[in-house]
mmCIF file with all atom_site columns, C-alpha atoms in Angstrom:
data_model
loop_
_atom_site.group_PDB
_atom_site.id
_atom_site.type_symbol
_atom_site.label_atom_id
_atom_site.label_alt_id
_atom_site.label_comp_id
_atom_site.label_asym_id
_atom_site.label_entity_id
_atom_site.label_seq_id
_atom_site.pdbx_PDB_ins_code
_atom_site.Cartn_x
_atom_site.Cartn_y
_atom_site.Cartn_z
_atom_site.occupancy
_atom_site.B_iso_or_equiv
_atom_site.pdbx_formal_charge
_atom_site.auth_seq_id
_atom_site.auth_comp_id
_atom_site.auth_asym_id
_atom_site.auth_atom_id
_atom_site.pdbx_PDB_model_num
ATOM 1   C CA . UNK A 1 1   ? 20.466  0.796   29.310  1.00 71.00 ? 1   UNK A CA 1
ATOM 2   C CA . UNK A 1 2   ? 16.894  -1.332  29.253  1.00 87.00 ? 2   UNK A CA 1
ATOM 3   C CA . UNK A 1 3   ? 13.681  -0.123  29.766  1.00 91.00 ? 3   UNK A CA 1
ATOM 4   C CA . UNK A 1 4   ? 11.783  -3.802  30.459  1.00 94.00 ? 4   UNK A CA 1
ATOM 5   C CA . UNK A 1 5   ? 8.088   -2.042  30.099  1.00 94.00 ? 5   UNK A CA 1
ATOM 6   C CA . UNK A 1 6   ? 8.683   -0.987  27.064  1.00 94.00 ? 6   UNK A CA 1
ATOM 7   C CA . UNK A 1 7   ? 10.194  -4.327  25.518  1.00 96.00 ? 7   UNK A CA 1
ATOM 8   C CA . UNK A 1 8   ? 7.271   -5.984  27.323  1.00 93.00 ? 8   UNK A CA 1
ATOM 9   C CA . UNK A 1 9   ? 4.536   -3.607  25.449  1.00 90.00 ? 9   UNK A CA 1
ATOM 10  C CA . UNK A 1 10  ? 6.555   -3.695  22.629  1.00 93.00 ? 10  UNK A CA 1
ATOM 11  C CA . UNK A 1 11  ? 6.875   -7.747  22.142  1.00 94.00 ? 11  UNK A CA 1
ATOM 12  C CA . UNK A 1 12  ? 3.348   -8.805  22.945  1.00 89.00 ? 12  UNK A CA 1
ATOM 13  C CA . UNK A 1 13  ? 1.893   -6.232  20.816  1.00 87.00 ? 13  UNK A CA 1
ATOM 14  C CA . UNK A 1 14  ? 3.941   -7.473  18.013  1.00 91.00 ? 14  UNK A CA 1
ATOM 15  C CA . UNK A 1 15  ? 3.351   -11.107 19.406  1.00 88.00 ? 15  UNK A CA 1
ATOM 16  C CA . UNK A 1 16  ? -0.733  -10.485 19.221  1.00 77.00 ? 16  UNK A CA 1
ATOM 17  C CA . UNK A 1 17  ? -0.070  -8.687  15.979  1.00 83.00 ? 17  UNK A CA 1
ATOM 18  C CA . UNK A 1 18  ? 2.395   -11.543 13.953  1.00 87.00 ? 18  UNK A CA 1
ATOM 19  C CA . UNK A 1 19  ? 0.573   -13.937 15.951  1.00 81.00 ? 19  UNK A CA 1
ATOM 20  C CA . UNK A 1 20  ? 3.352   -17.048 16.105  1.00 85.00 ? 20  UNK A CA 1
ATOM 21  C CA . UNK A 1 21  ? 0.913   -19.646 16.835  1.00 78.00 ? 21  UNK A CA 1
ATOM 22  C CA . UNK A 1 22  ? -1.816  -18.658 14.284  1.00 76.00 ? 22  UNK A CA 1
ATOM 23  C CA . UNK A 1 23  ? 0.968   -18.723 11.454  1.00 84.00 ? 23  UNK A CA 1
ATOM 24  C CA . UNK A 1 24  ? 2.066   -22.189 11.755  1.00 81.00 ? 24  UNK A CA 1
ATOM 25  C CA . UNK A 1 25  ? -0.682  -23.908 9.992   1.00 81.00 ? 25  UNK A CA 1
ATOM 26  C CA . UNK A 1 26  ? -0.869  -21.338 7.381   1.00 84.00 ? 26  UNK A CA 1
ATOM 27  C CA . UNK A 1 27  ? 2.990   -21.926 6.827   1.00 89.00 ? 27  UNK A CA 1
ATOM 28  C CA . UNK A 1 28  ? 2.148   -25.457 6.728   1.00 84.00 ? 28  UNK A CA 1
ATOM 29  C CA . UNK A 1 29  ? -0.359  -24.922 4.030   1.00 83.00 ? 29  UNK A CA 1
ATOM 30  C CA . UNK A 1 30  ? 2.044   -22.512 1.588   1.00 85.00 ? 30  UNK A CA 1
ATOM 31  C CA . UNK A 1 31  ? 4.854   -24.399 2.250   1.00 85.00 ? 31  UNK A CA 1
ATOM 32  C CA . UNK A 1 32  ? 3.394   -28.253 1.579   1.00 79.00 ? 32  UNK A CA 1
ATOM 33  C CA . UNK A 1 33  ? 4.507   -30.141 -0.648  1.00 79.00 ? 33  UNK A CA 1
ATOM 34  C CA . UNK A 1 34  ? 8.513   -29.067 -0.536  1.00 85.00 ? 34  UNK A CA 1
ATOM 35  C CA . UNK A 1 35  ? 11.322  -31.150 1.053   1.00 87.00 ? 35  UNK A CA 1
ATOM 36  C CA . UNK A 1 36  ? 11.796  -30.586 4.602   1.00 85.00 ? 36  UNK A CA 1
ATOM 37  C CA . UNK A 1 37  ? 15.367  -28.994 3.953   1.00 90.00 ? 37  UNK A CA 1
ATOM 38  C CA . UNK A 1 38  ? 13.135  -26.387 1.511   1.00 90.00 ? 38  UNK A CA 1
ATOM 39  C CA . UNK A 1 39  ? 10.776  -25.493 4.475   1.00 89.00 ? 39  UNK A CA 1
ATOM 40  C CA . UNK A 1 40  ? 13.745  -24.892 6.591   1.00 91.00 ? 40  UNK A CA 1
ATOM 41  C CA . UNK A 1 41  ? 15.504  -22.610 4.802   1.00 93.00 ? 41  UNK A CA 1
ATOM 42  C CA . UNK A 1 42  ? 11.662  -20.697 3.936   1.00 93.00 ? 42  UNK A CA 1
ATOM 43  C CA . UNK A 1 43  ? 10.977  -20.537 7.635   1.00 94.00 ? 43  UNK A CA 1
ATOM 44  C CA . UNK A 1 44  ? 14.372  -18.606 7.682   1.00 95.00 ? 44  UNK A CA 1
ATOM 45  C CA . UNK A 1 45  ? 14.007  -16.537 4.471   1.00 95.00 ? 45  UNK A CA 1
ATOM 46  C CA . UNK A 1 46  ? 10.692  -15.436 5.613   1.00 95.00 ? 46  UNK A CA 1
ATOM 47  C CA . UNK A 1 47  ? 11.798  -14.506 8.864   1.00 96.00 ? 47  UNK A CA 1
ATOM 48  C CA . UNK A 1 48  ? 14.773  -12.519 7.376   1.00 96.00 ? 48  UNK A CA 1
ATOM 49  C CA . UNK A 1 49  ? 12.276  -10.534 4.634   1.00 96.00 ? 49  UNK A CA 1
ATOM 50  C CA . UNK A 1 50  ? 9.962   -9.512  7.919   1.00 96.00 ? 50  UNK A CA 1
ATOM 51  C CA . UNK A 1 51  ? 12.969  -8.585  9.605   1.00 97.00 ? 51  UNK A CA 1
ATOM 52  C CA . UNK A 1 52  ? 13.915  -6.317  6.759   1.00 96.00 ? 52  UNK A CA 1
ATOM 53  C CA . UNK A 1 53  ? 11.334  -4.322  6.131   1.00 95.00 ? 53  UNK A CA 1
ATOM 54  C CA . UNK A 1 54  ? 10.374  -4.243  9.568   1.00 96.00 ? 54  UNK A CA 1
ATOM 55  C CA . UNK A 1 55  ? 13.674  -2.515  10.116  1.00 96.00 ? 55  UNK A CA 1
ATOM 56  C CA . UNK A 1 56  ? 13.487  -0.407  6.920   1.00 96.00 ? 56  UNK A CA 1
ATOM 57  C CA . UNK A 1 57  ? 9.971   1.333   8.149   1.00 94.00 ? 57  UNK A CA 1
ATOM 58  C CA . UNK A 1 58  ? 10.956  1.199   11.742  1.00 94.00 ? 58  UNK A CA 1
ATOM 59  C CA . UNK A 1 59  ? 14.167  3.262   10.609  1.00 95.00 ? 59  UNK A CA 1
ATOM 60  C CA . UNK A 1 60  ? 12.448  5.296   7.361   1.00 93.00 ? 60  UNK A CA 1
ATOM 61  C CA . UNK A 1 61  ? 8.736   4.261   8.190   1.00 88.00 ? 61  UNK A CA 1
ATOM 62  C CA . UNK A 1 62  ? 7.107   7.860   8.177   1.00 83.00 ? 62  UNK A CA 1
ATOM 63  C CA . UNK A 1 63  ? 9.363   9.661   5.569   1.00 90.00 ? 63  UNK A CA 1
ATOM 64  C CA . UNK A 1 64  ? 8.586   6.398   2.829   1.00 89.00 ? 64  UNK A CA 1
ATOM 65  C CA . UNK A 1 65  ? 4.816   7.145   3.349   1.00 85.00 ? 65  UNK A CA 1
ATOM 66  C CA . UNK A 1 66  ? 5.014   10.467  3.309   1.00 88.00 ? 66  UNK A CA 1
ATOM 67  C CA . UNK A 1 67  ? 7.249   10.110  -0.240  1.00 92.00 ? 67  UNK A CA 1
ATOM 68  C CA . UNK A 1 68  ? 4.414   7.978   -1.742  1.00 90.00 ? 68  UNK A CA 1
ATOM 69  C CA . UNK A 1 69  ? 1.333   10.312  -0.490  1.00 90.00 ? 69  UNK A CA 1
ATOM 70  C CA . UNK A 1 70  ? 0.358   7.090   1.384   1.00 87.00 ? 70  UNK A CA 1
ATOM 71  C CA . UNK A 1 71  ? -1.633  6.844   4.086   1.00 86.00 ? 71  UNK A CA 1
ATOM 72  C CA . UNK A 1 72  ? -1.705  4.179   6.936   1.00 78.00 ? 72  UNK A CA 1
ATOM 73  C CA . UNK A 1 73  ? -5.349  3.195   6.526   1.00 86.00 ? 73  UNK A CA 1
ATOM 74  C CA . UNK A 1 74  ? -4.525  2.427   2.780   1.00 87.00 ? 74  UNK A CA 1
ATOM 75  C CA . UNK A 1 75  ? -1.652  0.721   3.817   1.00 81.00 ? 75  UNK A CA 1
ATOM 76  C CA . UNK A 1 76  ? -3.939  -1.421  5.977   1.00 80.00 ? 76  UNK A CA 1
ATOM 77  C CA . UNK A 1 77  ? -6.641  -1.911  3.257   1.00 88.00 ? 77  UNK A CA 1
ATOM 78  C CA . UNK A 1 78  ? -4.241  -2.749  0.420   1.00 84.00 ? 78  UNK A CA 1
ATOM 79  C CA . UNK A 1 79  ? -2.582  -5.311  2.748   1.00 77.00 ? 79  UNK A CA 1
ATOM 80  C CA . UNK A 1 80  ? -5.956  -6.829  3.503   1.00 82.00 ? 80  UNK A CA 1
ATOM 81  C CA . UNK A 1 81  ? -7.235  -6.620  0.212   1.00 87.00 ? 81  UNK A CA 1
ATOM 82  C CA . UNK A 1 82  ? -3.840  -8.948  -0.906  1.00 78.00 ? 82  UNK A CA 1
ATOM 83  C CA . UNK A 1 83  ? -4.342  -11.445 1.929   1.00 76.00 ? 83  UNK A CA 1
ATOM 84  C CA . UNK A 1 84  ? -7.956  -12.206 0.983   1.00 85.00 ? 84  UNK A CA 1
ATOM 85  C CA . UNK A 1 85  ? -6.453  -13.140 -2.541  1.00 82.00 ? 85  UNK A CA 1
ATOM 86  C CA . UNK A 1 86  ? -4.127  -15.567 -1.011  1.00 74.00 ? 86  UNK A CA 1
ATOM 87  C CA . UNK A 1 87  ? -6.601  -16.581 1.446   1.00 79.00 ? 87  UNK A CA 1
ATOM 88  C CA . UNK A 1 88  ? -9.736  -17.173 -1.863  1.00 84.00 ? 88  UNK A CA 1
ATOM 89  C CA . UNK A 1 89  ? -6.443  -19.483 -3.254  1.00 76.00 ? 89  UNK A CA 1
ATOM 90  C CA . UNK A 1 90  ? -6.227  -21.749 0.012   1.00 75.00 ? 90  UNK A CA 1
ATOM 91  C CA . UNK A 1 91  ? -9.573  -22.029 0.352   1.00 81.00 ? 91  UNK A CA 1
ATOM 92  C CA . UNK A 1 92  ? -10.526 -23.065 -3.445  1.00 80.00 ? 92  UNK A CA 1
ATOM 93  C CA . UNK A 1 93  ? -7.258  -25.251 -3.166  1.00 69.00 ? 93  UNK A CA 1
ATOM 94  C CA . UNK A 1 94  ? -5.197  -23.170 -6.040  1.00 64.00 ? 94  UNK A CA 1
ATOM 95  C CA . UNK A 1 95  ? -2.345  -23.639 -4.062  1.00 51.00 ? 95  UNK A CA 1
ATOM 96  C CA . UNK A 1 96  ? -2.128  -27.377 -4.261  1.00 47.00 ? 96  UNK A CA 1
ATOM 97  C CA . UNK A 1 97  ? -1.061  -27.302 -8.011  1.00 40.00 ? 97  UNK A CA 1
ATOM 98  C CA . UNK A 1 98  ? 2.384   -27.636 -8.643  1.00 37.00 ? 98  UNK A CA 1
ATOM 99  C CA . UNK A 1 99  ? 3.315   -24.110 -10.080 1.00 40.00 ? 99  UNK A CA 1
ATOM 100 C CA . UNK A 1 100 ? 1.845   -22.913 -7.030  1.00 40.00 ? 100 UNK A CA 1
ATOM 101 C CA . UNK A 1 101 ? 3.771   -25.234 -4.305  1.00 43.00 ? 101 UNK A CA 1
ATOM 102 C CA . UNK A 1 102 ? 6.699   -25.800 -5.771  1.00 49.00 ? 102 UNK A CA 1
ATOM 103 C CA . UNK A 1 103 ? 7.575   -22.717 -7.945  1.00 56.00 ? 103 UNK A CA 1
ATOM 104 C CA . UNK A 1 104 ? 6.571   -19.892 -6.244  1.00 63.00 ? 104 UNK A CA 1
ATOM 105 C CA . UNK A 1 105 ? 8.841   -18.544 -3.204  1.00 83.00 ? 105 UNK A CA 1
ATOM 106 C CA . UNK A 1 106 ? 6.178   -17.941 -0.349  1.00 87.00 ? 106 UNK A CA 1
ATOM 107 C CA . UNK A 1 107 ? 8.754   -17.077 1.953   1.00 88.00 ? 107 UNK A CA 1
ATOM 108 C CA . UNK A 1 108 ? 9.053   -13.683 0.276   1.00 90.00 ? 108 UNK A CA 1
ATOM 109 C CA . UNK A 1 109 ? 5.157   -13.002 -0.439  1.00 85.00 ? 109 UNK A CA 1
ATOM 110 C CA . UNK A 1 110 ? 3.036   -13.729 1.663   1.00 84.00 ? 110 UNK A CA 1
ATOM 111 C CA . UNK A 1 111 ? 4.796   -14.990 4.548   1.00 89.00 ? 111 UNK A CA 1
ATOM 112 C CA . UNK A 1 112 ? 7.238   -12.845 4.891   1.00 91.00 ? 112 UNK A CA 1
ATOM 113 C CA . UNK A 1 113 ? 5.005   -9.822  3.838   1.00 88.00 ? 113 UNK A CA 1
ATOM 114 C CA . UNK A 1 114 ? 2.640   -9.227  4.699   1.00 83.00 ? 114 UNK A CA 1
ATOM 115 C CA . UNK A 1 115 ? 1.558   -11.742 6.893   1.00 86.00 ? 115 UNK A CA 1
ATOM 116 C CA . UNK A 1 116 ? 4.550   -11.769 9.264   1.00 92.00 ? 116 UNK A CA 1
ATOM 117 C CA . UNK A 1 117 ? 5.117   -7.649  8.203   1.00 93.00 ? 117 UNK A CA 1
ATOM 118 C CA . UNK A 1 118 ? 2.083   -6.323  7.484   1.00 85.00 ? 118 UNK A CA 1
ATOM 119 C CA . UNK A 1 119 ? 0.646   -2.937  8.047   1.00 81.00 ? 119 UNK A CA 1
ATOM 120 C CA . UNK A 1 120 ? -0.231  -3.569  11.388  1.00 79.00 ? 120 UNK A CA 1
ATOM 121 C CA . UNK A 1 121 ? 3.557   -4.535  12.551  1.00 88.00 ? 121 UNK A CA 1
ATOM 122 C CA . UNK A 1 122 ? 4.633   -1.695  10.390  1.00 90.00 ? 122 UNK A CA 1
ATOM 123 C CA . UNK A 1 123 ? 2.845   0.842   12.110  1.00 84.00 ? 123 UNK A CA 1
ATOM 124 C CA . UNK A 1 124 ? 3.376   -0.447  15.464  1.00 87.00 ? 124 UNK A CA 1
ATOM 125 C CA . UNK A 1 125 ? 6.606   -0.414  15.070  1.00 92.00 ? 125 UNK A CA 1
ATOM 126 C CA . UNK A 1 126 ? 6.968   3.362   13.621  1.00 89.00 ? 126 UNK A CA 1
ATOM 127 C CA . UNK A 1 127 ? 4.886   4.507   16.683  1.00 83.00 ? 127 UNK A CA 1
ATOM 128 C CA . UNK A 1 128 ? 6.921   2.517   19.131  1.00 90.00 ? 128 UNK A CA 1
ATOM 129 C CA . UNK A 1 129 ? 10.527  3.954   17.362  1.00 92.00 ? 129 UNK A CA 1
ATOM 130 C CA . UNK A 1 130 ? 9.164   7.654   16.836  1.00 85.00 ? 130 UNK A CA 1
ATOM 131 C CA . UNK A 1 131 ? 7.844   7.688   20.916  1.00 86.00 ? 131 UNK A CA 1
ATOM 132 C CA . UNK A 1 132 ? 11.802  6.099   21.801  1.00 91.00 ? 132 UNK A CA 1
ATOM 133 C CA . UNK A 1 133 ? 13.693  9.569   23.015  1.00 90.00 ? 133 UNK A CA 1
ATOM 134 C CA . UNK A 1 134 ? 16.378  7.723   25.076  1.00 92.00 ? 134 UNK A CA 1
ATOM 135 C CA . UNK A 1 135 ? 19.050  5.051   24.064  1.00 93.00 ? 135 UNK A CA 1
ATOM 136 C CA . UNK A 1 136 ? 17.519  2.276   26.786  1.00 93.00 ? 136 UNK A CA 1
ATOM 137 C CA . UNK A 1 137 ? 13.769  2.867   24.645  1.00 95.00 ? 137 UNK A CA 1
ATOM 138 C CA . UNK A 1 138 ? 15.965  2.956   21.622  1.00 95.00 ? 138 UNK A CA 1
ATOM 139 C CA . UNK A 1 139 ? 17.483  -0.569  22.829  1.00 95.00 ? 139 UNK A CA 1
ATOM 140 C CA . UNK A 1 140 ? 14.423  -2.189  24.396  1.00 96.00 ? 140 UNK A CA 1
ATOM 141 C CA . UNK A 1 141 ? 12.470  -1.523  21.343  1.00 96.00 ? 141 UNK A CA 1
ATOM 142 C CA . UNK A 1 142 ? 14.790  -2.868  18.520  1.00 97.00 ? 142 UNK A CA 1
ATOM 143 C CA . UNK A 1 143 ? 15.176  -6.012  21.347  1.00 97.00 ? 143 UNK A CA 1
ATOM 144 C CA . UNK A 1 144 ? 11.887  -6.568  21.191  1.00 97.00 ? 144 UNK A CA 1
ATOM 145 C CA . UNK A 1 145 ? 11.326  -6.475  17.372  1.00 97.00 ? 145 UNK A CA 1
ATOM 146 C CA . UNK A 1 146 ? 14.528  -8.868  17.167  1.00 97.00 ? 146 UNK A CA 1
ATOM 147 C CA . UNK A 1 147 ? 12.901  -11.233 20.448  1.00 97.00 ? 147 UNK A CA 1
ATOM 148 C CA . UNK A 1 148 ? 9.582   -11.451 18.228  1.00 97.00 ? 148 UNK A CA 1
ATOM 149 C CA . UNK A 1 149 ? 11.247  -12.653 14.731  1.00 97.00 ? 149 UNK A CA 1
ATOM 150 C CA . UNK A 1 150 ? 13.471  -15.509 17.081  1.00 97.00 ? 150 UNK A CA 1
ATOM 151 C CA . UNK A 1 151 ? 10.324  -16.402 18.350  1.00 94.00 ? 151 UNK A CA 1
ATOM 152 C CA . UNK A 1 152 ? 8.447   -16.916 15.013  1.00 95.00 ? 152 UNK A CA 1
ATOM 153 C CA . UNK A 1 153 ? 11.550  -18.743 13.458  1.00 95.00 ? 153 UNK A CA 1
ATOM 154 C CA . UNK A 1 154 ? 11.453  -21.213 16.154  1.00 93.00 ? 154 UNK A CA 1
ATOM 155 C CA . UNK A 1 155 ? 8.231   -21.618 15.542  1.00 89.00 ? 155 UNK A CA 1
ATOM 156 C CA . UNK A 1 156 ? 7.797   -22.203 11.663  1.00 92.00 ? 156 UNK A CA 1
ATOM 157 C CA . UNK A 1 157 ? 11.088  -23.994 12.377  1.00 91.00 ? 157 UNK A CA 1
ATOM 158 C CA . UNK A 1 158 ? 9.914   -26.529 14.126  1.00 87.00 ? 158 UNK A CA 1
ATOM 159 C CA . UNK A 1 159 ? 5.935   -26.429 12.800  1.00 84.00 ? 159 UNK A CA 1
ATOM 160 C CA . UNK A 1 160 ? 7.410   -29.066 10.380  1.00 74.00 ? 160 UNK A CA 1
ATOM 161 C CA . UNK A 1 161 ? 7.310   -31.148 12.597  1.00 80.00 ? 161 UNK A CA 1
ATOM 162 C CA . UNK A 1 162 ? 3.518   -31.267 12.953  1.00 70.00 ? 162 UNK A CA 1
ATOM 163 C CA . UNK A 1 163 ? 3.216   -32.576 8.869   1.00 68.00 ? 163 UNK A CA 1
ATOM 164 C CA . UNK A 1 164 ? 5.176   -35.869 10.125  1.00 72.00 ? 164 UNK A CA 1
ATOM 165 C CA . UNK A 1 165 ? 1.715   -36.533 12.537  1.00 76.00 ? 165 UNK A CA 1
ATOM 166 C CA . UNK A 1 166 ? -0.705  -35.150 10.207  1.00 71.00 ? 166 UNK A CA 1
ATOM 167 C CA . UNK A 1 167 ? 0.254   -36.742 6.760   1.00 71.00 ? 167 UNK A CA 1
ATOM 168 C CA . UNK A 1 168 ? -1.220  -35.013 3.014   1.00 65.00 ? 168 UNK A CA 1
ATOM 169 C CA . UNK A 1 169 ? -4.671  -35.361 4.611   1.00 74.00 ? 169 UNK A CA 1
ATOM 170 C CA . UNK A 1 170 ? -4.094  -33.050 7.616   1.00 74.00 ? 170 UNK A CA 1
ATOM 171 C CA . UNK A 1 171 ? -2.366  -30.313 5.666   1.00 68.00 ? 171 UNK A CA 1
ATOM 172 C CA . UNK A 1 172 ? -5.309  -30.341 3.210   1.00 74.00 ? 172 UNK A CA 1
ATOM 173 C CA . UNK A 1 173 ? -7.712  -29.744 6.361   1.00 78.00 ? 173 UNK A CA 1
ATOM 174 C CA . UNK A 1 174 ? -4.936  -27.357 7.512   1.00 72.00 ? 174 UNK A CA 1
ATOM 175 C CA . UNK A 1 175 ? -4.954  -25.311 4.128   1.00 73.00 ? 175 UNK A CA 1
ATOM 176 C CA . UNK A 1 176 ? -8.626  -24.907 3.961   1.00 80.00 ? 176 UNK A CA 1
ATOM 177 C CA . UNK A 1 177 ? -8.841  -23.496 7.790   1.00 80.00 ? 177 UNK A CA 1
ATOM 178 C CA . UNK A 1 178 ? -5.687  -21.693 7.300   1.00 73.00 ? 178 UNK A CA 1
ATOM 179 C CA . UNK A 1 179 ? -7.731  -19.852 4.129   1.00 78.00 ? 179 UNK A CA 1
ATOM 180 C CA . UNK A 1 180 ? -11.083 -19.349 6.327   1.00 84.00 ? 180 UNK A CA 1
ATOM 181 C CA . UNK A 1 181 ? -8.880  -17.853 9.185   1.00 79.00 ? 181 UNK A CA 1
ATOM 182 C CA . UNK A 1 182 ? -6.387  -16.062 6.629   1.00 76.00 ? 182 UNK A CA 1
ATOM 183 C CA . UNK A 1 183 ? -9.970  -14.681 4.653   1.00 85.00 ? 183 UNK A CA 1
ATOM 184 C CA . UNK A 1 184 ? -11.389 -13.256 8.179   1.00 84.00 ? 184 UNK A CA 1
ATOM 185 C CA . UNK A 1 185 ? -8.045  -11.375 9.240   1.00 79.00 ? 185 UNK A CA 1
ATOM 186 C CA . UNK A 1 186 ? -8.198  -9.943  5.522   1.00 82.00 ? 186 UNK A CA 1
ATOM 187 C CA . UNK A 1 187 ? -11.906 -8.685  5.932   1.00 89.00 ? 187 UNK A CA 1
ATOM 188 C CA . UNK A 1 188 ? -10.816 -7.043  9.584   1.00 86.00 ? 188 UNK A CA 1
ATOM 189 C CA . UNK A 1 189 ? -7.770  -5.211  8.184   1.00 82.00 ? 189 UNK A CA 1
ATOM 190 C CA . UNK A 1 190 ? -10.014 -4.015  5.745   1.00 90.00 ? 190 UNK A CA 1
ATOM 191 C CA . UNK A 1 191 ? -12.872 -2.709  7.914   1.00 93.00 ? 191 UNK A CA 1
ATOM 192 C CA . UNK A 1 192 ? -9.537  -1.532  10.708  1.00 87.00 ? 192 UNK A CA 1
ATOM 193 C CA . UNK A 1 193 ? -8.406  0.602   7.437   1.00 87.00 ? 193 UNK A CA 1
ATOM 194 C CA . UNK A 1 194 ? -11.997 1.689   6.069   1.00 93.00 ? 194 UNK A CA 1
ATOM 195 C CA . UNK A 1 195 ? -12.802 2.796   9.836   1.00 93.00 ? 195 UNK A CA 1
ATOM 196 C CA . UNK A 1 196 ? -9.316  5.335   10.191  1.00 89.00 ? 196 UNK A CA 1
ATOM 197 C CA . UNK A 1 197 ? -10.606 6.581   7.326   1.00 91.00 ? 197 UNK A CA 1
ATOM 198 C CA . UNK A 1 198 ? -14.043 7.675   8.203   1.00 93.00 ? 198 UNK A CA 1
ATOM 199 C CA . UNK A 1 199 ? -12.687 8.721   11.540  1.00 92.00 ? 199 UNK A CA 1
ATOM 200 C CA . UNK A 1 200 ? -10.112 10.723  9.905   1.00 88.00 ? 200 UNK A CA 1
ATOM 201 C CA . UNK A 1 201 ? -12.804 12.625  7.625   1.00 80.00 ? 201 UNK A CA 1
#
């Protein structure tokens, strides 16, 4: 009741997509400045909102865009064009003021969505669930999707670490490459969205 090629296509397709590694220093830059007990529980609660609305659009994915008239290139572009506003904030250094650290909940936006789920997991994942027709496909795929948000907990989990060897310096380097790499996914979700488009018309 496993099919092992699809979990395999399935996870590192997500993995390349969610990219674990890339996301620890730009969870180091939102997250800086909070007690380590605080980054904990927002490497969790971002894991959990990815989870859920990874799950919501693998289960209800084509029927909520079809509801909204949306398509999945705007999905894409509207996802990009919110990243490169986050992204603009690291890089001017916005984010190091205290209503930005310490008030604001990044495990929820952006973390959580849509950098862990953006429209790129999303839509992998709908085309992965709509081509499962058997229960093993069924169960490899929502295996993988659960195998890929252990993996990123572990890692934001223990990418605290890294801020004891670093100190305030390193996260400030941290938070302005996080912003220049953040800024460039932006501009390629973009173009990915604006190109659908023109290939679709």
């Amino acid at each position: 009741m496993f099919d092992a090629a699809v979990f395999g296509s399935l996870f590192l397709t997500l993995f390349v997509i969610m990219d674990p590694p890339g996301i620890t220093p730009i969870f180091l830059a939102l997250t800086s400045g909070r007690p380590a007990k605080v980054q904990k529980r927002m490497a969790f609660q971002a894991v959990c909102v990815a989870g859920g609305v990874i799950t919501v659009f693998g289960l209800l994915g084509h029927q909520i865009l079809d509801y909204l008239h949306v398509s999945v290139p705007a999905l894409m572009i509207a996802g990009g064009l919110l990243l490169l506003l986050i992204a603009l904030d690291l890089l001017t250094g916005k984010t190091d003021e205290p209503k930005q650290t310490k008030d604001v909940n990044v495990a929820l936006v952006p973390l959580g969505m849509p950098l862990l789920a953006g429209p790129g997991a999303i839509v992998s994942v709908i085309l992965a669930v709509q081509k499962a027709d058997s229960v093993a496909t069924q169960v490899s795929v929502w295996t993988a999707i659960l195998a890929i948000h252990v993996v990123l907990w572990v890692v934001m989990r223990y990418s605290l670490l890294i801020i004891r060897v670093i100190k305030d310096g390193g996260v400030v380097l941290v938070t302005r490459l996080a912003g220049m790499m953040l800024s460039a996914i932006a501009v390629q979700q973009i173009i990915n969205g604006i190109t659908q488009v023109i290939q679709a018309s």
